[in-house]
PDB file of C-alpha atoms in Angstrom:
ATOM      1  CA  ASP A   1      10.008 -15.736  -4.470  1.00 45.00           C
ATOM      2  CA  GLY A   2       6.454 -17.106  -4.580  1.00 44.00           C
ATOM      3  CA  ASP A   3       5.540 -15.934  -1.083  1.00 42.00           C
ATOM      4  CA  ASN A   4       6.458 -12.336  -1.889  1.00 40.00           C
ATOM      5  CA  ALA A   5       4.450 -12.429  -5.123  1.00 39.00           C
ATOM      6  CA  THR A   6       1.414 -13.825  -3.294  1.00 36.00           C
ATOM      7  CA  ARG A   7       1.751 -11.196  -0.556  1.00 41.00           C
ATOM      8  CA  ALA A   8       2.022  -8.435  -3.185  1.00 41.00           C
ATOM      9  CA  ASN A   9      -1.103  -9.693  -4.980  1.00 43.00           C
ATOM     10  CA  MET A  10      -3.082  -9.859  -1.722  1.00 40.00           C
ATOM     11  CA  THR A  11      -1.981  -6.344  -0.767  1.00 45.00           C
ATOM     12  CA  GLN A  12      -2.926  -5.022  -4.200  1.00 49.00           C
ATOM     13  CA  SER A  13      -6.360  -6.682  -3.939  1.00 52.00           C
ATOM     14  CA  ARG A  14      -6.930  -4.979  -0.596  1.00 58.00           C
ATOM     15  CA  GLY A  15      -5.972  -1.672  -2.221  1.00 64.00           C
ATOM     16  CA  ARG A  16      -8.959  -2.023  -4.544  1.00 70.00           C
ATOM     17  CA  LEU A  17     -11.343  -2.351  -1.590  1.00 77.00           C
ATOM     18  CA  ILE A  18     -10.090   0.626   0.410  1.00 83.00           C
ATOM     19  CA  ARG A  19     -12.238   3.773   0.416  1.00 86.00           C
ATOM     20  CA  ARG A  20     -10.754   5.817   3.288  1.00 86.00           C
ATOM     21  CA  ILE A  21      -7.223   6.104   4.625  1.00 84.00           C
ATOM     22  CA  TRP A  22      -5.972   8.130   7.582  1.00 85.00           C
ATOM     23  CA  VAL A  23      -2.200   8.017   7.929  1.00 80.00           C
ATOM     24  CA  ARG A  24      -0.647   9.232  11.170  1.00 74.00           C
ATOM     25  CA  GLU A  25       2.928  10.402  11.459  1.00 70.00           C
ATOM     26  CA  SER A  26       3.843   7.221  13.309  1.00 57.00           C
ATOM     27  CA  ASP A  27       2.340   5.099  10.497  1.00 55.00           C
ATOM     28  CA  SER A  28       3.956   6.956   7.625  1.00 53.00           C
ATOM     29  CA  LYS A  29       7.192   4.964   7.403  1.00 58.00           C
ATOM     30  CA  GLY A  30       5.323   1.745   6.677  1.00 55.00           C
ATOM     31  CA  PHE A  31       2.776   3.296   4.316  1.00 60.00           C
ATOM     32  CA  PRO A  32       2.870   1.492   0.935  1.00 60.00           C
ATOM     33  CA  HIS A  33       3.404   4.412  -1.476  1.00 61.00           C
ATOM     34  CA  ASP A  34       3.478   2.070  -4.470  1.00 65.00           C
ATOM     35  CA  LEU A  35      -0.060   0.738  -3.996  1.00 65.00           C
ATOM     36  CA  ARG A  36      -2.931   1.723  -6.220  1.00 75.00           C
ATOM     37  CA  PHE A  37      -6.234   2.702  -4.645  1.00 81.00           C
ATOM     38  CA  PRO A  38      -8.740   2.918  -7.516  1.00 87.00           C
ATOM     39  CA  ASN A  39     -11.786   3.231  -5.219  1.00 91.00           C
ATOM     40  CA  ILE A  40     -10.405   5.496  -2.505  1.00 91.00           C
ATOM     41  CA  ARG A  41     -12.517   8.528  -1.635  1.00 95.00           C
ATOM     42  CA  THR A  42     -10.709  10.005   1.379  1.00 95.00           C
ATOM     43  CA  LEU A  43      -6.981  10.279   2.043  1.00 92.00           C
ATOM     44  CA  ARG A  44      -5.877  12.138   5.168  1.00 92.00           C
ATOM     45  CA  MET A  45      -2.146  12.521   5.686  1.00 89.00           C
ATOM     46  CA  SER A  46      -1.955  15.577   7.932  1.00 89.00           C
ATOM     47  CA  PHE A  47       1.110  15.936  10.159  1.00 88.00           C
ATOM     48  CA  VAL A  48       2.916  13.304   8.064  1.00 83.00           C
ATOM     49  CA  PRO A  49       6.407  14.313   6.855  1.00 81.00           C
ATOM     50  CA  ILE A  50       5.799  13.550   3.180  1.00 77.00           C
ATOM     51  CA  GLU A  51       8.738  13.353   0.808  1.00 73.00           C
ATOM     52  CA  PRO A  52       7.908  15.004  -2.553  1.00 69.00           C
ATOM     53  CA  LEU A  53       9.428  12.106  -4.508  1.00 64.00           C
ATOM     54  CA  LEU A  54       6.985   9.692  -2.880  1.00 69.00           C
ATOM     55  CA  LEU A  55       4.051  11.696  -4.233  1.00 77.00           C
ATOM     56  CA  GLN A  56       5.214  11.727  -7.852  1.00 79.00           C
ATOM     57  CA  GLY A  57       2.758   9.557  -9.749  1.00 84.00           C
ATOM     58  CA  PHE A  58       0.971   8.639  -6.506  1.00 83.00           C
ATOM     59  CA  PHE A  59      -2.347  10.267  -7.467  1.00 87.00           C
ATOM     60  CA  ASN A  60      -2.530   8.840 -10.989  1.00 87.00           C
ATOM     61  CA  PHE A  61      -4.368   5.755  -9.739  1.00 86.00           C
ATOM     62  CA  MET A  62      -6.982   7.404  -7.500  1.00 90.00           C
ATOM     63  CA  PRO A  63      -9.747   8.418  -9.913  1.00 93.00           C
ATOM     64  CA  THR A  64     -12.454   8.488  -7.220  1.00 96.00           C
ATOM     65  CA  LEU A  65     -10.575  10.536  -4.585  1.00 96.00           C
ATOM     66  CA  ARG A  66     -12.833  13.291  -3.217  1.00 98.00           C
ATOM     67  CA  VAL A  67     -11.090  14.415  -0.007  1.00 98.00           C
ATOM     68  CA  LEU A  68      -7.335  15.002   0.263  1.00 96.00           C
ATOM     69  CA  ASP A  69      -5.806  16.381   3.455  1.00 96.00           C
ATOM     70  CA  LEU A  70      -2.072  17.085   3.323  1.00 94.00           C
ATOM     71  CA  SER A  71      -2.109  19.776   6.020  1.00 95.00           C
ATOM     72  CA  SER A  72       0.896  20.308   8.283  1.00 93.00           C
ATOM     73  CA  SER A  73       2.892  17.902   6.130  1.00 88.00           C
ATOM     74  CA  ARG A  74       5.890  20.165   5.395  1.00 84.00           C
ATOM     75  CA  LEU A  75       5.300  19.808   1.662  1.00 89.00           C
ATOM     76  CA  LYS A  76       7.020  22.467  -0.441  1.00 91.00           C
ATOM     77  CA  GLU A  77       5.050  21.833  -3.618  1.00 91.00           C
ATOM     78  CA  LEU A  78       2.161  19.795  -4.960  1.00 92.00           C
ATOM     79  CA  PRO A  79       2.972  17.201  -7.613  1.00 89.00           C
ATOM     80  CA  VAL A  80       1.652  17.978 -11.091  1.00 90.00           C
ATOM     81  CA  ASP A  81      -0.405  14.773 -11.092  1.00 91.00           C
ATOM     82  CA  ILE A  82      -2.693  16.464  -8.551  1.00 93.00           C
ATOM     83  CA  GLY A  83      -4.591  17.466 -11.698  1.00 94.00           C
ATOM     84  CA  SER A  84      -5.412  13.811 -12.385  1.00 93.00           C
ATOM     85  CA  LEU A  85      -8.011  13.702  -9.585  1.00 95.00           C
ATOM     86  CA  PRO A  86     -11.260  14.376 -11.470  1.00 95.00           C
ATOM     87  CA  GLU A  87     -13.533  13.818  -8.445  1.00 98.00           C
ATOM     88  CA  LEU A  88     -11.550  15.872  -5.907  1.00 98.00           C
ATOM     89  CA  ARG A  89     -13.860  18.213  -3.989  1.00 99.00           C
ATOM     90  CA  TYR A  90     -11.796  19.123  -0.910  1.00 99.00           C
ATOM     91  CA  LEU A  91      -8.065  19.836  -0.719  1.00 98.00           C
ATOM     92  CA  ASN A  92      -6.370  20.897   2.508  1.00 98.00           C
ATOM     93  CA  ILE A  93      -2.784  22.120   2.233  1.00 96.00           C
ATOM     94  CA  SER A  94      -2.918  24.393   5.288  1.00 97.00           C
ATOM     95  CA  HIS A  95       0.258  24.897   7.290  1.00 96.00           C
ATOM     96  CA  THR A  96       2.544  23.540   4.575  1.00 94.00           C
ATOM     97  CA  LEU A  97       5.558  25.178   2.937  1.00 93.00           C
ATOM     98  CA  ILE A  98       3.815  25.452  -0.439  1.00 94.00           C
ATOM     99  CA  GLU A  99       4.346  28.900  -1.975  1.00 93.00           C
ATOM    100  CA  ALA A 100       2.763  28.394  -5.395  1.00 94.00           C
ATOM    101  CA  LEU A 101      -0.011  26.221  -6.778  1.00 94.00           C
ATOM    102  CA  PRO A 102       0.590  24.179  -9.932  1.00 93.00           C
ATOM    103  CA  LYS A 103      -1.428  25.143 -13.003  1.00 95.00           C
ATOM    104  CA  GLU A 104      -2.762  21.562 -13.065  1.00 94.00           C
ATOM    105  CA  LEU A 105      -4.949  22.505 -10.108  1.00 94.00           C
ATOM    106  CA  GLY A 106      -7.148  24.234 -12.698  1.00 95.00           C
ATOM    107  CA  ARG A 107      -8.191  20.815 -14.007  1.00 95.00           C
ATOM    108  CA  LEU A 108      -9.985  20.033 -10.738  1.00 97.00           C
ATOM    109  CA  VAL A 109     -13.392  21.163 -11.951  1.00 97.00           C
ATOM    110  CA  LYS A 110     -15.245  19.587  -9.003  1.00 98.00           C
ATOM    111  CA  LEU A 111     -13.020  21.213  -6.355  1.00 98.00           C
ATOM    112  CA  ARG A 112     -15.285  23.119  -3.956  1.00 98.00           C
ATOM    113  CA  GLN A 113     -13.030  23.796  -0.989  1.00 98.00           C
ATOM    114  CA  LEU A 114      -9.332  24.642  -0.917  1.00 98.00           C
ATOM    115  CA  GLU A 115      -7.844  25.155   2.554  1.00 97.00           C
ATOM    116  CA  LEU A 116      -4.722  27.340   2.562  1.00 96.00           C
ATOM    117  CA  ARG A 117      -4.504  28.690   6.125  1.00 94.00           C
ATOM    118  CA  GLY A 118      -0.971  29.317   7.318  1.00 91.00           C
ATOM    119  CA  THR A 119       0.514  28.521   3.923  1.00 84.00           C
TER     120      THR A 119
END
């Protein structure tokens, strides 16, 4: 209906303004995984039980992301679209269940720090 369309447009507009997001475990169920954040620079989702399917395609619309913290998230693998983050400088996947890094990580030419402790 019209109200839902208006609400969706307002939410999407807010997504364009957001630069930093910290998601706590308690917030994760209501986190809008379908939003686009074209101006986001920092995304911290440590200790959030992230489902791999939710991350597929999630990073394609974050061209300005510089800091990504997925530590202690129980992830088993990084999505291949991790390579679509041209500005990423810091990636923390410490204390996850990730055993191998995708080859797409090689496209992150600005990556300066990769945290892997306990992984």
